[in-house]
GROMACS .gro file of C-alpha atoms in nm:
model
   97
    1MET     CA    1  -0.001  -0.009  -0.011
    2ALA     CA    2   0.136   0.337  -0.101
    3PRO     CA    3   0.152   0.616   0.160
    4ASP     CA    4  -0.115   0.895   0.124
    5ARG     CA    5  -0.016   1.235   0.005
    6GLN     CA    6  -0.004   1.403   0.350
    7THR     CA    7   0.258   1.148   0.466
    8VAL     CA    8   0.471   1.197   0.153
    9VAL     CA    9   0.456   1.580   0.197
   10ARG     CA   10   0.545   1.557   0.570
   11ALA     CA   11   0.842   1.320   0.486
   12VAL     CA   12   0.968   1.562   0.215
   13LEU     CA   13   0.947   1.863   0.437
   14ALA     CA   14   1.097   1.695   0.739
   15ARG     CA   15   1.397   1.562   0.538
   16ALA     CA   16   1.450   1.892   0.361
   17VAL     CA   17   1.467   2.073   0.695
   18VAL     CA   18   1.709   1.814   0.832
   19PHE     CA   19   1.933   1.835   0.525
   20LEU     CA   20   1.932   2.227   0.539
   21ALA     CA   21   2.003   2.226   0.907
   22LEU     CA   22   2.297   1.989   0.847
   23TRP     CA   23   2.428   2.214   0.570
   24LEU     CA   24   2.399   2.529   0.803
   25ILE     CA   25   2.572   2.341   1.092
   26LEU     CA   26   2.858   2.227   0.868
   27ALA     CA   27   2.909   2.524   0.631
   28GLY     CA   28   2.743   2.811   0.815
   29ALA     CA   29   2.489   3.067   0.692
   30ASN     CA   30   2.664   3.255   0.422
   31ILE     CA   31   2.441   3.403   0.160
   32GLY     CA   32   2.695   3.336  -0.115
   33ASP     CA   33   2.667   2.966  -0.048
   34PHE     CA   34   2.293   2.969  -0.094
   35PRO     CA   35   2.297   2.811  -0.458
   36ALA     CA   36   2.523   2.536  -0.336
   37ALA     CA   37   2.319   2.476  -0.030
   38ILE     CA   38   2.001   2.442  -0.223
   39THR     CA   39   2.158   2.210  -0.475
   40ALA     CA   40   2.304   1.989  -0.195
   41VAL     CA   41   1.971   1.982  -0.009
   42VAL     CA   42   1.777   1.888  -0.331
   43ALA     CA   43   2.027   1.614  -0.416
   44ALA     CA   44   2.026   1.474  -0.069
   45LEU     CA   45   1.648   1.483  -0.061
   46TRP     CA   46   1.624   1.307  -0.391
   47ALA     CA   47   1.865   1.040  -0.285
   48SER     CA   48   1.702   1.002   0.047
   49LEU     CA   49   1.356   0.956  -0.110
   50ARG     CA   50   1.488   0.718  -0.371
   51LEU     CA   51   1.674   0.495  -0.113
   52MET     CA   52   1.407   0.505   0.161
   53PRO     CA   53   1.066   0.593   0.036
   54PRO     CA   54   0.823   0.753   0.281
   55GLY     CA   55   0.656   0.503   0.503
   56ALA     CA   56   0.933   0.233   0.455
   57LEU     CA   57   1.104   0.297   0.793
   58ARG     CA   58   0.992   0.074   1.070
   59LEU     CA   59   1.156   0.132   1.413
   60SER     CA   60   1.179  -0.153   1.642
   61PRO     CA   61   1.215  -0.094   2.017
   62ALA     CA   62   1.411  -0.410   2.050
   63GLY     CA   63   1.641  -0.302   1.772
   64ILE     CA   64   1.699   0.035   1.916
   65VAL     CA   65   1.778  -0.109   2.254
   66SER     CA   66   2.020  -0.363   2.098
   67VAL     CA   67   2.210  -0.082   1.912
   68ALA     CA   68   2.212   0.129   2.220
   69ALA     CA   69   2.368  -0.166   2.413
   70HIS     CA   70   2.631  -0.255   2.159
   71PHE     CA   71   2.740   0.083   2.050
   72PRO     CA   72   2.940   0.203   2.361
   73LEU     CA   73   3.126  -0.133   2.379
   74GLU     CA   74   3.212  -0.128   2.010
   75ALA     CA   75   3.321   0.231   2.024
   76LEU     CA   76   3.552   0.154   2.320
   77VAL     CA   77   3.705  -0.138   2.143
   78ALA     CA   78   3.760   0.064   1.825
   79GLY     CA   79   3.912   0.342   2.022
   80ILE     CA   80   4.152   0.117   2.205
   81ASP     CA   81   4.250  -0.040   1.869
   82VAL     CA   82   4.316   0.291   1.716
   83ALA     CA   83   4.517   0.405   2.023
   84LYS     CA   84   4.728   0.095   2.002
   85CYS     CA   85   4.802   0.156   1.636
   86ALA     CA   86   4.896   0.519   1.711
   87LEU     CA   87   5.101   0.464   2.017
   88VAL     CA   88   5.293   0.135   1.955
   89PRO     CA   89   5.626   0.245   1.796
   90ARG     CA   90   5.686  -0.091   1.624
   91ARG     CA   91   5.390  -0.048   1.403
   92SER     CA   92   5.445   0.179   1.100
   93LEU     CA   93   5.142   0.369   1.026
   94ARG     CA   94   5.084   0.470   0.670
   95PRO     CA   95   4.769   0.689   0.662
   96GLY     CA   96   4.599   0.705   0.328
   97PHE     CA   97   4.728   0.374   0.195
   0.00000   0.00000   0.00000
């Protein structure tokens, strides 16, 4: 079943606001960047609607709890691994390769 028109309009407006806010946070509010901002927002909105149509997202409370439980542990393990790579003198780091 396809979502109704009101659902689609809400999804488009909500995503456009989020993408514009993200642009303003990252690039700032410079009037000279307005054409680039609009282009980026429209491109992100198109890709977002194409990859995840309105009404396709189903949030699961169990899934949210699972991610929230695993994320801190995985972040800690990754941080320790990066610290070991950076601080152990025997390992030669070659960033970008």
